Each structure stands twice: as structure tokens, then as C-alpha cells.
Short mmCIF file of N, CA and C in Angstrom, two decimals:
data_model
loop_
_atom_site.label_atom_id
_atom_site.label_comp_id
_atom_site.label_asym_id
_atom_site.label_seq_id
_atom_site.Cartn_x
_atom_site.Cartn_y
_atom_site.Cartn_z
N ILE A 286 0.84 -1.20 0.00
CA ILE A 286 0.00 0.00 0.00
C ILE A 286 0.88 1.25 0.00
N GLY A 287 1.98 1.20 0.74
CA GLY A 287 2.91 2.33 0.74
C GLY A 287 3.49 2.58 -0.63
N PHE A 288 3.78 1.51 -1.36
CA PHE A 288 4.32 1.63 -2.73
C PHE A 288 3.28 2.22 -3.67
N LEU A 289 2.02 1.78 -3.54
CA LEU A 289 0.98 2.24 -4.45
C LEU A 289 0.52 3.66 -4.15
N VAL A 290 0.38 3.97 -2.86
CA VAL A 290 -0.19 5.27 -2.47
C VAL A 290 0.88 6.34 -2.27
N LEU A 291 1.95 5.98 -1.57
CA LEU A 291 2.99 6.96 -1.24
C LEU A 291 4.18 6.93 -2.18
N LYS A 292 4.19 5.98 -3.11
CA LYS A 292 5.28 5.82 -4.07
C LYS A 292 6.61 5.55 -3.37
N GLU A 293 6.56 4.85 -2.23
CA GLU A 293 7.79 4.51 -1.52
C GLU A 293 8.49 3.34 -2.22
N THR A 294 9.81 3.38 -2.22
CA THR A 294 10.57 2.32 -2.86
C THR A 294 10.58 1.08 -1.98
N PHE A 295 10.46 -0.07 -2.62
CA PHE A 295 10.55 -1.34 -1.91
C PHE A 295 11.89 -1.98 -2.29
N LYS A 296 12.89 -1.76 -1.44
CA LYS A 296 14.25 -2.22 -1.74
C LYS A 296 14.38 -3.73 -1.51
N LYS A 297 15.39 -4.29 -2.16
CA LYS A 297 15.59 -5.74 -2.06
C LYS A 297 15.82 -6.17 -0.62
N ARG A 298 16.50 -5.33 0.15
CA ARG A 298 16.81 -5.73 1.52
C ARG A 298 15.55 -5.86 2.37
N TYR A 299 14.50 -5.11 2.02
CA TYR A 299 13.24 -5.24 2.75
C TYR A 299 12.58 -6.58 2.46
N PHE A 300 12.66 -7.03 1.21
CA PHE A 300 12.09 -8.33 0.86
C PHE A 300 12.80 -9.44 1.63
N ILE A 301 14.13 -9.39 1.66
CA ILE A 301 14.90 -10.41 2.39
C ILE A 301 14.60 -10.34 3.88
N ALA A 302 14.52 -9.11 4.40
CA ALA A 302 14.26 -8.93 5.83
C ALA A 302 12.88 -9.47 6.22
N ILE A 303 11.87 -9.16 5.42
CA ILE A 303 10.51 -9.62 5.73
C ILE A 303 10.41 -11.13 5.58
N ALA A 304 11.05 -11.69 4.53
CA ALA A 304 11.02 -13.14 4.33
C ALA A 304 11.68 -13.86 5.50
N SER A 305 12.83 -13.35 5.96
CA SER A 305 13.53 -13.96 7.09
C SER A 305 12.70 -13.85 8.37
N SER A 306 12.09 -12.69 8.58
CA SER A 306 11.29 -12.48 9.79
C SER A 306 10.04 -13.34 9.78
N MET A 307 9.39 -13.47 8.63
CA MET A 307 8.18 -14.29 8.55
C MET A 307 8.52 -15.76 8.78
N PHE A 308 9.68 -16.20 8.28
CA PHE A 308 10.10 -17.57 8.54
C PHE A 308 10.36 -17.78 10.03
N GLY A 309 10.94 -16.77 10.67
CA GLY A 309 11.18 -16.84 12.11
C GLY A 309 9.88 -16.93 12.90
N ILE A 310 8.88 -16.15 12.50
CA ILE A 310 7.58 -16.20 13.16
C ILE A 310 6.92 -17.55 12.93
N TYR A 311 7.11 -18.10 11.73
CA TYR A 311 6.58 -19.43 11.42
C TYR A 311 7.18 -20.47 12.36
N LEU A 312 8.50 -20.42 12.55
CA LEU A 312 9.16 -21.36 13.46
C LEU A 312 8.63 -21.22 14.89
N ALA A 313 8.49 -19.98 15.33
CA ALA A 313 8.01 -19.75 16.69
C ALA A 313 6.57 -20.21 16.86
N PHE A 314 5.74 -19.98 15.86
CA PHE A 314 4.33 -20.36 15.91
C PHE A 314 4.16 -21.87 16.00
N TYR A 315 4.87 -22.60 15.14
CA TYR A 315 4.72 -24.05 15.12
C TYR A 315 5.44 -24.72 16.29
N SER A 316 6.40 -24.05 16.89
CA SER A 316 7.10 -24.64 18.03
C SER A 316 6.20 -24.71 19.26
N LYS A 317 5.13 -23.89 19.29
CA LYS A 317 4.21 -23.88 20.43
C LYS A 317 3.06 -24.86 20.25
N GLY A 318 3.15 -25.67 19.19
CA GLY A 318 2.13 -26.68 18.97
C GLY A 318 0.81 -26.11 18.50
N GLU A 319 0.86 -24.97 17.79
CA GLU A 319 -0.35 -24.33 17.31
C GLU A 319 -0.38 -24.37 15.78
N GLY A 320 -0.07 -25.53 15.23
CA GLY A 320 0.06 -25.65 13.80
C GLY A 320 -1.26 -25.61 13.05
N SER A 321 -2.37 -25.92 13.70
CA SER A 321 -3.65 -25.94 13.01
C SER A 321 -4.33 -24.57 13.14
N PHE A 322 -5.14 -24.24 12.16
CA PHE A 322 -5.87 -22.98 12.20
C PHE A 322 -7.18 -23.14 11.45
N GLU A 323 -8.10 -22.23 11.72
CA GLU A 323 -9.39 -22.23 11.04
C GLU A 323 -9.36 -21.18 9.93
N VAL A 324 -10.10 -21.45 8.88
CA VAL A 324 -10.13 -20.55 7.72
C VAL A 324 -10.67 -19.18 8.14
N LEU A 325 -11.71 -19.16 8.98
CA LEU A 325 -12.28 -17.90 9.44
C LEU A 325 -11.24 -17.08 10.20
N GLY A 326 -10.47 -17.75 11.04
CA GLY A 326 -9.41 -17.06 11.78
C GLY A 326 -8.37 -16.48 10.84
N LEU A 327 -7.99 -17.22 9.81
CA LEU A 327 -7.02 -16.74 8.84
C LEU A 327 -7.54 -15.53 8.09
N ILE A 328 -8.81 -15.56 7.72
CA ILE A 328 -9.42 -14.41 7.02
C ILE A 328 -9.41 -13.18 7.93
N GLN A 329 -9.73 -13.38 9.21
CA GLN A 329 -9.73 -12.26 10.16
C GLN A 329 -8.34 -11.67 10.32
N VAL A 330 -7.33 -12.53 10.36
CA VAL A 330 -5.95 -12.04 10.48
C VAL A 330 -5.56 -11.23 9.25
N LEU A 331 -5.90 -11.72 8.06
CA LEU A 331 -5.57 -11.01 6.82
C LEU A 331 -6.31 -9.68 6.74
N LEU A 332 -7.58 -9.65 7.17
CA LEU A 332 -8.33 -8.39 7.20
C LEU A 332 -7.70 -7.40 8.18
N ALA A 333 -7.31 -7.91 9.35
CA ALA A 333 -6.67 -7.04 10.35
C ALA A 333 -5.37 -6.45 9.79
N ALA A 334 -4.59 -7.29 9.09
CA ALA A 334 -3.34 -6.81 8.49
C ALA A 334 -3.62 -5.74 7.44
N ALA A 335 -4.66 -5.94 6.62
CA ALA A 335 -5.00 -4.96 5.58
C ALA A 335 -5.45 -3.64 6.21
N PHE A 336 -6.30 -3.72 7.25
CA PHE A 336 -6.76 -2.51 7.92
C PHE A 336 -5.60 -1.77 8.60
N TYR A 337 -4.71 -2.54 9.25
CA TYR A 337 -3.59 -1.90 9.94
C TYR A 337 -2.64 -1.24 8.93
N SER A 338 -2.41 -1.93 7.81
CA SER A 338 -1.55 -1.35 6.77
C SER A 338 -2.14 -0.06 6.24
N SER A 339 -3.44 -0.06 5.99
CA SER A 339 -4.12 1.15 5.51
C SER A 339 -4.01 2.27 6.54
N TYR A 340 -4.17 1.90 7.79
CA TYR A 340 -4.06 2.89 8.88
C TYR A 340 -2.66 3.51 8.93
N MET A 341 -1.62 2.69 8.74
CA MET A 341 -0.25 3.21 8.78
C MET A 341 0.01 4.18 7.63
N VAL A 342 -0.49 3.83 6.44
CA VAL A 342 -0.32 4.72 5.29
C VAL A 342 -1.08 6.03 5.51
N TYR A 343 -2.30 5.92 6.01
CA TYR A 343 -3.12 7.11 6.32
C TYR A 343 -2.42 7.97 7.37
N SER A 344 -1.84 7.33 8.39
CA SER A 344 -1.15 8.07 9.44
C SER A 344 0.07 8.79 8.90
N LYS A 345 0.80 8.12 8.01
CA LYS A 345 1.99 8.77 7.45
C LYS A 345 1.61 9.99 6.62
N LYS A 346 0.55 9.90 5.85
CA LYS A 346 0.10 11.04 5.06
C LYS A 346 -0.29 12.20 5.97
N ASN A 347 -0.96 11.90 7.09
CA ASN A 347 -1.36 12.95 8.03
C ASN A 347 -0.16 13.53 8.77
N ARG A 348 0.79 12.66 9.11
CA ARG A 348 1.95 13.13 9.88
C ARG A 348 2.87 14.04 9.08
N LEU A 349 2.75 14.02 7.75
CA LEU A 349 3.57 14.92 6.93
C LEU A 349 3.14 16.37 7.09
N SER A 350 1.91 16.59 7.56
CA SER A 350 1.40 17.95 7.73
C SER A 350 0.98 18.28 9.16
N LEU A 351 0.95 17.28 10.04
CA LEU A 351 0.52 17.50 11.42
C LEU A 351 1.63 17.14 12.40
N LYS A 352 1.69 17.88 13.50
CA LYS A 352 2.63 17.52 14.57
C LYS A 352 2.16 16.23 15.24
N ASN A 353 3.12 15.48 15.77
CA ASN A 353 2.79 14.20 16.38
C ASN A 353 1.87 14.37 17.59
N THR A 354 2.08 15.43 18.38
CA THR A 354 1.23 15.65 19.55
C THR A 354 -0.22 15.88 19.14
N VAL A 355 -0.43 16.67 18.09
CA VAL A 355 -1.79 16.96 17.62
C VAL A 355 -2.43 15.70 17.06
N TYR A 356 -1.66 14.97 16.24
CA TYR A 356 -2.22 13.77 15.60
C TYR A 356 -2.58 12.70 16.63
N THR A 357 -1.67 12.42 17.57
CA THR A 357 -1.94 11.38 18.57
C THR A 357 -3.06 11.79 19.52
N PHE A 358 -3.19 13.10 19.80
CA PHE A 358 -4.28 13.54 20.66
C PHE A 358 -5.63 13.21 20.03
N TYR A 359 -5.80 13.63 18.77
CA TYR A 359 -7.08 13.38 18.10
C TYR A 359 -7.28 11.89 17.84
N LEU A 360 -6.21 11.17 17.56
CA LEU A 360 -6.32 9.73 17.35
C LEU A 360 -6.83 9.03 18.61
N ASN A 361 -6.22 9.35 19.76
CA ASN A 361 -6.64 8.75 21.02
C ASN A 361 -8.03 9.23 21.44
N PHE A 362 -8.34 10.49 21.14
CA PHE A 362 -9.66 11.02 21.48
C PHE A 362 -10.76 10.28 20.73
N VAL A 363 -10.56 10.09 19.43
CA VAL A 363 -11.55 9.36 18.62
C VAL A 363 -11.63 7.90 19.07
N THR A 364 -10.49 7.30 19.41
CA THR A 364 -10.48 5.92 19.89
C THR A 364 -11.29 5.79 21.17
N CYS A 365 -11.14 6.76 22.07
CA CYS A 365 -11.90 6.73 23.32
C CYS A 365 -13.40 6.86 23.05
N LEU A 366 -13.78 7.74 22.12
CA LEU A 366 -15.19 7.90 21.78
C LEU A 366 -15.78 6.61 21.21
N VAL A 367 -15.02 5.98 20.30
CA VAL A 367 -15.49 4.72 19.71
C VAL A 367 -15.63 3.65 20.78
N SER A 368 -14.68 3.63 21.73
CA SER A 368 -14.73 2.64 22.82
C SER A 368 -15.94 2.86 23.71
N VAL A 369 -16.24 4.12 24.01
CA VAL A 369 -17.41 4.43 24.84
C VAL A 369 -18.69 4.00 24.14
N VAL A 370 -18.77 4.26 22.84
CA VAL A 370 -19.95 3.86 22.06
C VAL A 370 -20.07 2.33 22.05
N ALA A 371 -18.93 1.63 21.86
CA ALA A 371 -18.94 0.17 21.84
C ALA A 371 -19.40 -0.39 23.18
N LEU A 372 -18.92 0.21 24.28
CA LEU A 372 -19.35 -0.23 25.60
C LEU A 372 -20.84 0.04 25.82
N GLY A 373 -21.31 1.20 25.31
CA GLY A 373 -22.73 1.52 25.43
C GLY A 373 -23.60 0.53 24.68
N VAL A 374 -23.20 0.19 23.47
CA VAL A 374 -23.96 -0.78 22.67
C VAL A 374 -23.93 -2.15 23.35
N SER A 375 -22.75 -2.54 23.85
CA SER A 375 -22.62 -3.82 24.54
C SER A 375 -23.52 -3.88 25.77
N THR A 376 -23.58 -2.78 26.51
CA THR A 376 -24.43 -2.71 27.70
C THR A 376 -25.90 -2.74 27.31
N PHE A 377 -26.26 -2.01 26.25
CA PHE A 377 -27.64 -1.95 25.80
C PHE A 377 -28.15 -3.32 25.34
N MET A 378 -27.25 -4.10 24.73
CA MET A 378 -27.64 -5.42 24.22
C MET A 378 -27.56 -6.50 25.30
N GLY A 379 -27.17 -6.09 26.51
CA GLY A 379 -27.16 -7.01 27.63
C GLY A 379 -25.94 -7.90 27.72
N GLU A 380 -24.91 -7.62 26.89
CA GLU A 380 -23.69 -8.43 26.94
C GLU A 380 -22.76 -8.01 28.07
N SER A 381 -22.99 -6.84 28.63
CA SER A 381 -22.21 -6.37 29.78
C SER A 381 -23.07 -5.39 30.56
N THR A 382 -22.62 -5.07 31.76
CA THR A 382 -23.33 -4.11 32.60
C THR A 382 -22.36 -3.05 33.08
N VAL A 383 -22.89 -1.89 33.42
CA VAL A 383 -22.04 -0.81 33.94
C VAL A 383 -21.34 -1.27 35.21
N THR A 384 -22.07 -2.01 36.06
CA THR A 384 -21.48 -2.53 37.30
C THR A 384 -20.33 -3.47 36.98
N GLY A 385 -20.53 -4.33 35.96
CA GLY A 385 -19.47 -5.26 35.58
C GLY A 385 -18.25 -4.55 35.04
N ILE A 386 -18.47 -3.50 34.24
CA ILE A 386 -17.35 -2.73 33.67
C ILE A 386 -16.56 -2.06 34.79
N VAL A 387 -17.28 -1.44 35.74
CA VAL A 387 -16.63 -0.75 36.85
C VAL A 387 -15.85 -1.75 37.71
N SER A 388 -16.46 -2.91 37.99
CA SER A 388 -15.77 -3.90 38.82
C SER A 388 -14.54 -4.46 38.10
N ASP A 389 -14.64 -4.67 36.77
CA ASP A 389 -13.49 -5.15 36.01
C ASP A 389 -12.36 -4.13 36.05
N PHE A 390 -12.72 -2.84 35.90
CA PHE A 390 -11.70 -1.80 35.95
C PHE A 390 -11.05 -1.74 37.34
N SER A 391 -11.87 -1.85 38.37
CA SER A 391 -11.34 -1.80 39.74
C SER A 391 -10.37 -2.94 40.01
N ALA A 392 -10.68 -4.12 39.46
CA ALA A 392 -9.83 -5.28 39.71
C ALA A 392 -8.56 -5.25 38.87
N ASN A 393 -8.61 -4.58 37.72
CA ASN A 393 -7.47 -4.62 36.79
C ASN A 393 -6.93 -3.23 36.46
N TRP A 394 -7.15 -2.26 37.33
CA TRP A 394 -6.77 -0.89 37.01
C TRP A 394 -5.28 -0.74 36.75
N SER A 395 -4.44 -1.48 37.49
CA SER A 395 -2.99 -1.35 37.29
C SER A 395 -2.58 -1.86 35.92
N VAL A 396 -3.17 -2.97 35.47
CA VAL A 396 -2.87 -3.52 34.15
C VAL A 396 -3.35 -2.57 33.05
N ILE A 397 -4.56 -2.02 33.23
CA ILE A 397 -5.12 -1.10 32.24
C ILE A 397 -4.25 0.15 32.13
N LEU A 398 -3.81 0.69 33.26
CA LEU A 398 -2.95 1.88 33.22
C LEU A 398 -1.61 1.59 32.57
N LEU A 399 -1.04 0.41 32.84
CA LEU A 399 0.22 0.04 32.20
C LEU A 399 0.04 -0.13 30.69
N LEU A 400 -1.08 -0.71 30.27
CA LEU A 400 -1.36 -0.83 28.84
C LEU A 400 -1.50 0.55 28.19
N ALA A 401 -2.14 1.47 28.89
CA ALA A 401 -2.31 2.82 28.35
C ALA A 401 -0.98 3.56 28.27
N LEU A 402 -0.12 3.34 29.28
CA LEU A 402 1.14 4.08 29.34
C LEU A 402 2.19 3.53 28.38
N MET A 403 2.44 2.22 28.43
CA MET A 403 3.57 1.66 27.68
C MET A 403 3.24 1.38 26.21
N PRO A 404 2.34 0.43 25.87
CA PRO A 404 2.10 0.17 24.45
C PRO A 404 1.44 1.34 23.72
N SER A 405 0.47 1.99 24.36
CA SER A 405 -0.28 3.04 23.67
C SER A 405 0.47 4.37 23.66
N LEU A 406 0.72 4.93 24.83
CA LEU A 406 1.29 6.26 24.91
C LEU A 406 2.75 6.28 24.45
N LEU A 407 3.56 5.36 24.96
CA LEU A 407 4.98 5.36 24.61
C LEU A 407 5.24 4.67 23.26
N GLY A 408 4.79 3.43 23.12
CA GLY A 408 5.08 2.67 21.92
C GLY A 408 4.40 3.23 20.67
N HIS A 409 3.10 3.42 20.75
CA HIS A 409 2.36 3.85 19.57
C HIS A 409 2.69 5.30 19.20
N THR A 410 2.86 6.16 20.20
CA THR A 410 3.20 7.55 19.92
C THR A 410 4.58 7.65 19.29
N LEU A 411 5.50 6.82 19.74
CA LEU A 411 6.84 6.80 19.13
C LEU A 411 6.77 6.31 17.68
N MET A 412 5.91 5.34 17.42
CA MET A 412 5.75 4.84 16.05
C MET A 412 5.23 5.93 15.13
N THR A 413 4.18 6.65 15.55
CA THR A 413 3.64 7.71 14.69
C THR A 413 4.63 8.86 14.55
N TYR A 414 5.47 9.07 15.56
CA TYR A 414 6.50 10.12 15.46
C TYR A 414 7.50 9.78 14.35
N CYS A 415 7.83 8.49 14.20
CA CYS A 415 8.84 8.06 13.24
C CYS A 415 8.33 8.03 11.80
N LEU A 416 7.03 8.05 11.60
CA LEU A 416 6.45 7.85 10.26
C LEU A 416 7.00 8.81 9.19
N PRO A 417 7.14 10.12 9.46
CA PRO A 417 7.62 10.99 8.38
C PRO A 417 9.10 10.79 8.04
N PHE A 418 9.84 10.15 8.93
CA PHE A 418 11.29 10.08 8.76
C PHE A 418 11.79 8.76 8.17
N TYR A 419 10.96 7.73 8.18
CA TYR A 419 11.42 6.42 7.75
C TYR A 419 10.45 5.80 6.74
N ASN A 420 11.00 4.92 5.92
CA ASN A 420 10.23 4.16 4.96
C ASN A 420 9.29 3.21 5.71
N LEU A 421 8.03 3.10 5.24
CA LEU A 421 7.06 2.22 5.91
C LEU A 421 7.50 0.76 5.88
N ASN A 422 8.23 0.36 4.84
CA ASN A 422 8.72 -1.01 4.77
C ASN A 422 9.67 -1.30 5.92
N PHE A 423 10.54 -0.34 6.24
CA PHE A 423 11.47 -0.50 7.35
C PHE A 423 10.73 -0.58 8.68
N LEU A 424 9.75 0.29 8.87
CA LEU A 424 8.98 0.27 10.11
C LEU A 424 8.18 -1.02 10.25
N SER A 425 7.72 -1.56 9.12
CA SER A 425 7.00 -2.84 9.15
C SER A 425 7.92 -3.96 9.61
N CYS A 426 9.19 -3.90 9.17
CA CYS A 426 10.16 -4.91 9.61
C CYS A 426 10.38 -4.82 11.12
N LEU A 427 10.41 -3.60 11.65
CA LEU A 427 10.58 -3.46 13.10
C LEU A 427 9.37 -4.01 13.85
N LYS A 428 8.18 -3.83 13.26
CA LYS A 428 6.96 -4.34 13.91
C LYS A 428 6.97 -5.87 14.00
N LEU A 429 7.76 -6.53 13.14
CA LEU A 429 7.82 -7.99 13.17
C LEU A 429 8.50 -8.50 14.43
N LEU A 430 9.16 -7.60 15.16
CA LEU A 430 9.77 -8.01 16.43
C LEU A 430 8.72 -8.24 17.52
N CYS A 431 7.52 -7.69 17.33
CA CYS A 431 6.50 -7.75 18.39
C CYS A 431 6.13 -9.17 18.81
N PRO A 432 5.80 -10.08 17.88
CA PRO A 432 5.39 -11.43 18.34
C PRO A 432 6.49 -12.16 19.11
N ILE A 433 7.73 -12.05 18.61
CA ILE A 433 8.82 -12.76 19.26
C ILE A 433 9.16 -12.13 20.60
N SER A 434 9.20 -10.80 20.65
CA SER A 434 9.50 -10.14 21.93
C SER A 434 8.42 -10.43 22.95
N ALA A 435 7.16 -10.59 22.50
CA ALA A 435 6.08 -10.95 23.41
C ALA A 435 6.31 -12.33 24.01
N CYS A 436 6.82 -13.26 23.19
CA CYS A 436 7.14 -14.60 23.70
C CYS A 436 8.26 -14.55 24.74
N VAL A 437 9.26 -13.71 24.49
CA VAL A 437 10.38 -13.58 25.44
C VAL A 437 9.89 -12.98 26.75
N LEU A 438 9.04 -11.94 26.66
CA LEU A 438 8.48 -11.35 27.88
C LEU A 438 7.60 -12.34 28.62
N GLY A 439 6.86 -13.16 27.86
CA GLY A 439 6.04 -14.19 28.49
C GLY A 439 6.88 -15.19 29.25
N TYR A 440 8.07 -15.46 28.74
CA TYR A 440 8.98 -16.40 29.42
C TYR A 440 9.45 -15.83 30.76
N PHE A 441 9.84 -14.56 30.76
CA PHE A 441 10.39 -13.96 31.98
C PHE A 441 9.31 -13.53 32.97
N LEU A 442 8.18 -13.03 32.46
CA LEU A 442 7.16 -12.48 33.35
C LEU A 442 6.09 -13.49 33.73
N LEU A 443 5.78 -14.42 32.82
CA LEU A 443 4.68 -15.35 33.06
C LEU A 443 5.12 -16.80 33.20
N GLY A 444 6.42 -17.04 33.05
CA GLY A 444 6.94 -18.40 33.20
C GLY A 444 6.57 -19.33 32.07
N GLU A 445 6.27 -18.79 30.88
CA GLU A 445 5.94 -19.65 29.75
C GLU A 445 7.21 -20.32 29.21
N ASN A 446 7.02 -21.45 28.53
CA ASN A 446 8.16 -22.21 28.00
C ASN A 446 8.80 -21.49 26.83
N LEU A 447 10.12 -21.51 26.81
CA LEU A 447 10.90 -20.95 25.70
C LEU A 447 11.52 -22.12 24.96
N THR A 448 10.88 -22.55 23.89
CA THR A 448 11.34 -23.72 23.16
C THR A 448 12.45 -23.36 22.18
N SER A 449 13.05 -24.40 21.61
CA SER A 449 14.11 -24.17 20.62
C SER A 449 13.53 -23.47 19.39
N GLY A 450 12.26 -23.80 19.04
CA GLY A 450 11.62 -23.14 17.91
C GLY A 450 11.48 -21.64 18.12
N LEU A 451 11.13 -21.25 19.35
CA LEU A 451 11.04 -19.83 19.67
C LEU A 451 12.40 -19.16 19.58
N PHE A 452 13.43 -19.86 20.06
CA PHE A 452 14.78 -19.30 20.01
C PHE A 452 15.23 -19.07 18.57
N TYR A 453 15.08 -20.10 17.74
CA TYR A 453 15.50 -19.97 16.34
C TYR A 453 14.62 -18.96 15.60
N GLY A 454 13.35 -18.92 15.97
CA GLY A 454 12.48 -17.92 15.39
C GLY A 454 12.95 -16.51 15.70
N PHE A 455 13.34 -16.29 16.95
CA PHE A 455 13.86 -14.99 17.36
C PHE A 455 15.13 -14.64 16.58
N VAL A 456 15.98 -15.64 16.35
CA VAL A 456 17.22 -15.41 15.59
C VAL A 456 16.91 -14.95 14.17
N PHE A 457 15.97 -15.62 13.51
CA PHE A 457 15.62 -15.26 12.13
C PHE A 457 14.97 -13.88 12.06
N VAL A 458 14.08 -13.59 13.01
CA VAL A 458 13.44 -12.27 13.02
C VAL A 458 14.49 -11.18 13.28
N SER A 459 15.38 -11.42 14.22
CA SER A 459 16.43 -10.44 14.53
C SER A 459 17.32 -10.20 13.32
N PHE A 460 17.67 -11.29 12.62
CA PHE A 460 18.48 -11.16 11.41
C PHE A 460 17.75 -10.30 10.38
N GLY A 461 16.45 -10.55 10.23
CA GLY A 461 15.67 -9.78 9.27
C GLY A 461 15.65 -8.30 9.60
N VAL A 462 15.45 -7.98 10.88
CA VAL A 462 15.40 -6.58 11.30
C VAL A 462 16.76 -5.91 11.10
N VAL A 463 17.84 -6.60 11.48
CA VAL A 463 19.18 -6.05 11.30
C VAL A 463 19.48 -5.83 9.83
N PHE A 464 19.02 -6.76 8.99
CA PHE A 464 19.24 -6.64 7.55
C PHE A 464 18.50 -5.44 6.96
N ALA A 465 17.36 -5.08 7.59
CA ALA A 465 16.54 -3.98 7.07
C ALA A 465 17.03 -2.61 7.54
N LEU A 466 17.91 -2.58 8.51
CA LEU A 466 18.36 -1.29 9.05
C LEU A 466 19.01 -0.44 7.96
N PRO A 467 18.76 0.87 8.00
CA PRO A 467 19.36 1.77 7.00
C PRO A 467 20.82 2.06 7.35
N TRP A 468 21.69 1.12 7.01
CA TRP A 468 23.10 1.22 7.42
C TRP A 468 23.78 2.46 6.86
N GLY A 469 23.36 2.90 5.68
CA GLY A 469 23.96 4.11 5.11
C GLY A 469 23.69 5.32 5.99
N ARG A 470 22.45 5.44 6.47
CA ARG A 470 22.10 6.56 7.36
C ARG A 470 22.79 6.43 8.70
N ILE A 471 22.92 5.19 9.20
CA ILE A 471 23.60 4.97 10.49
C ILE A 471 25.07 5.35 10.39
N ASN A 472 25.74 4.95 9.30
CA ASN A 472 27.15 5.31 9.11
C ASN A 472 27.32 6.81 9.00
N LEU A 473 26.37 7.49 8.32
CA LEU A 473 26.44 8.95 8.19
C LEU A 473 26.28 9.61 9.56
N SER A 474 25.37 9.08 10.38
CA SER A 474 25.18 9.64 11.72
C SER A 474 26.42 9.44 12.58
N MET A 475 27.07 8.28 12.42
CA MET A 475 28.30 8.03 13.17
C MET A 475 29.40 9.02 12.78
N LEU A 476 29.49 9.33 11.49
CA LEU A 476 30.50 10.29 11.04
C LEU A 476 30.22 11.69 11.57
N ARG A 477 28.94 12.05 11.65
CA ARG A 477 28.57 13.38 12.17
C ARG A 477 28.98 13.54 13.63
N PHE A 478 28.86 12.44 14.40
CA PHE A 478 29.23 12.49 15.81
C PHE A 478 30.70 12.14 16.03
N GLY A 479 31.45 11.99 14.95
CA GLY A 479 32.88 11.72 15.06
C GLY A 479 33.21 10.30 15.52
N ILE A 480 32.27 9.36 15.29
CA ILE A 480 32.49 7.96 15.68
C ILE A 480 33.04 7.21 14.48
N LYS A 481 34.21 6.66 14.62
CA LYS A 481 34.81 5.91 13.52
C LYS A 481 34.35 4.48 13.56
N LYS A 482 34.13 3.91 12.36
CA LYS A 482 33.75 2.50 12.29
C LYS A 482 34.92 1.62 12.69
N PRO A 483 34.66 0.50 13.45
CA PRO A 483 35.75 -0.35 13.89
C PRO A 483 36.43 -1.02 12.71
#
């Protein structure tokens, strides 16, 4: 979508990086014994990927003319409004109650606040900040670290098993991300700061 709409170049290194990262995710996925899937689930995943890709392209177009603070404010504001409407509809249809929502928030307020602070405020805001400065293909390669890093965090924080498939998957994803890095820009930045290459 970035190539079609924004005319961004799709360099060979991005293809290699994405292929390596996808293979790594494949290894990690099948190592957890989740090799089977339903067609409906696959369709939902593909739709989610298409919507997210469209959202990233739309965000980049907006970020070229808007400050990140303004864009993220309105983005989060609209998200909150949609969430309130969704909760209202859910309550009206009897799938939830105001009492249940309040009690759920009371029991999980620390988790909800951490989700709002780290992935949303810090992670997502940083992502939208980077959009005008980097190729979307490169940022997509960085996003491929999310599934594997989640597995690693699950190992340390939740005591989940770290299998050999997860390890090798992480290696392939890391290789893909390193391969996608804009080494020319990194070398130029090193020269500006007077850092000589080893």
C-alpha cells in the first residue's frame, strides 16, 4: 500500500528482511504446537493486516502535515469515543453491565494503566512520530519483532516455556530486522558524531 499510495521504494533488503522475519515467526508459531488454524481465523488475520496497513499509510500522510502531539491527541480522542460507544452498545444489548465494567476496571486498574502508558502512549506515539522520517517497509520490519519479543516477555514475566523453535524464530526475526536497518544513514550519523567505524 505504501508503494501504491505513497510511491515509496521497496528495496531488495526489505524483501529479504521480511522473508527472514516471517520464517522466524513461522518457526516460533509451530514450536508452540499451534500448527492448526481455522479458515475464518485466517481471514480475520488477513483483514486485520489490511486494515492496519491502511491505517499506517493514512497516518503517514497525516503526519507529513501534522505535529505528532496533535495527531496522537485526536487519534486517542476518537479511539476513546469509539470505545465508549462500543461499551454503550454492549451494555444496551445485555452483553455487559455498567457494574461489571466498573468492577473489572477496579480489579485490573494497574494492568489497564500500564497498557495505556507503555504500548499506547509510549510505543504507539513513538511509532507515529517516526512515520515521516522512515520508509514504511522498514517500520514494518521493526513491527515484526512484536510477536517474538512478546514470547520472550512471556517467558520472563509469566513463566511460559521458551522452546528451541522460539529461540530460532527470534534469531531469524532479529536477522531480518538487522538486515533492514538503514546502514547508510547509520554510518552517516556516526561520522557526524565523530564515531569511527571499527
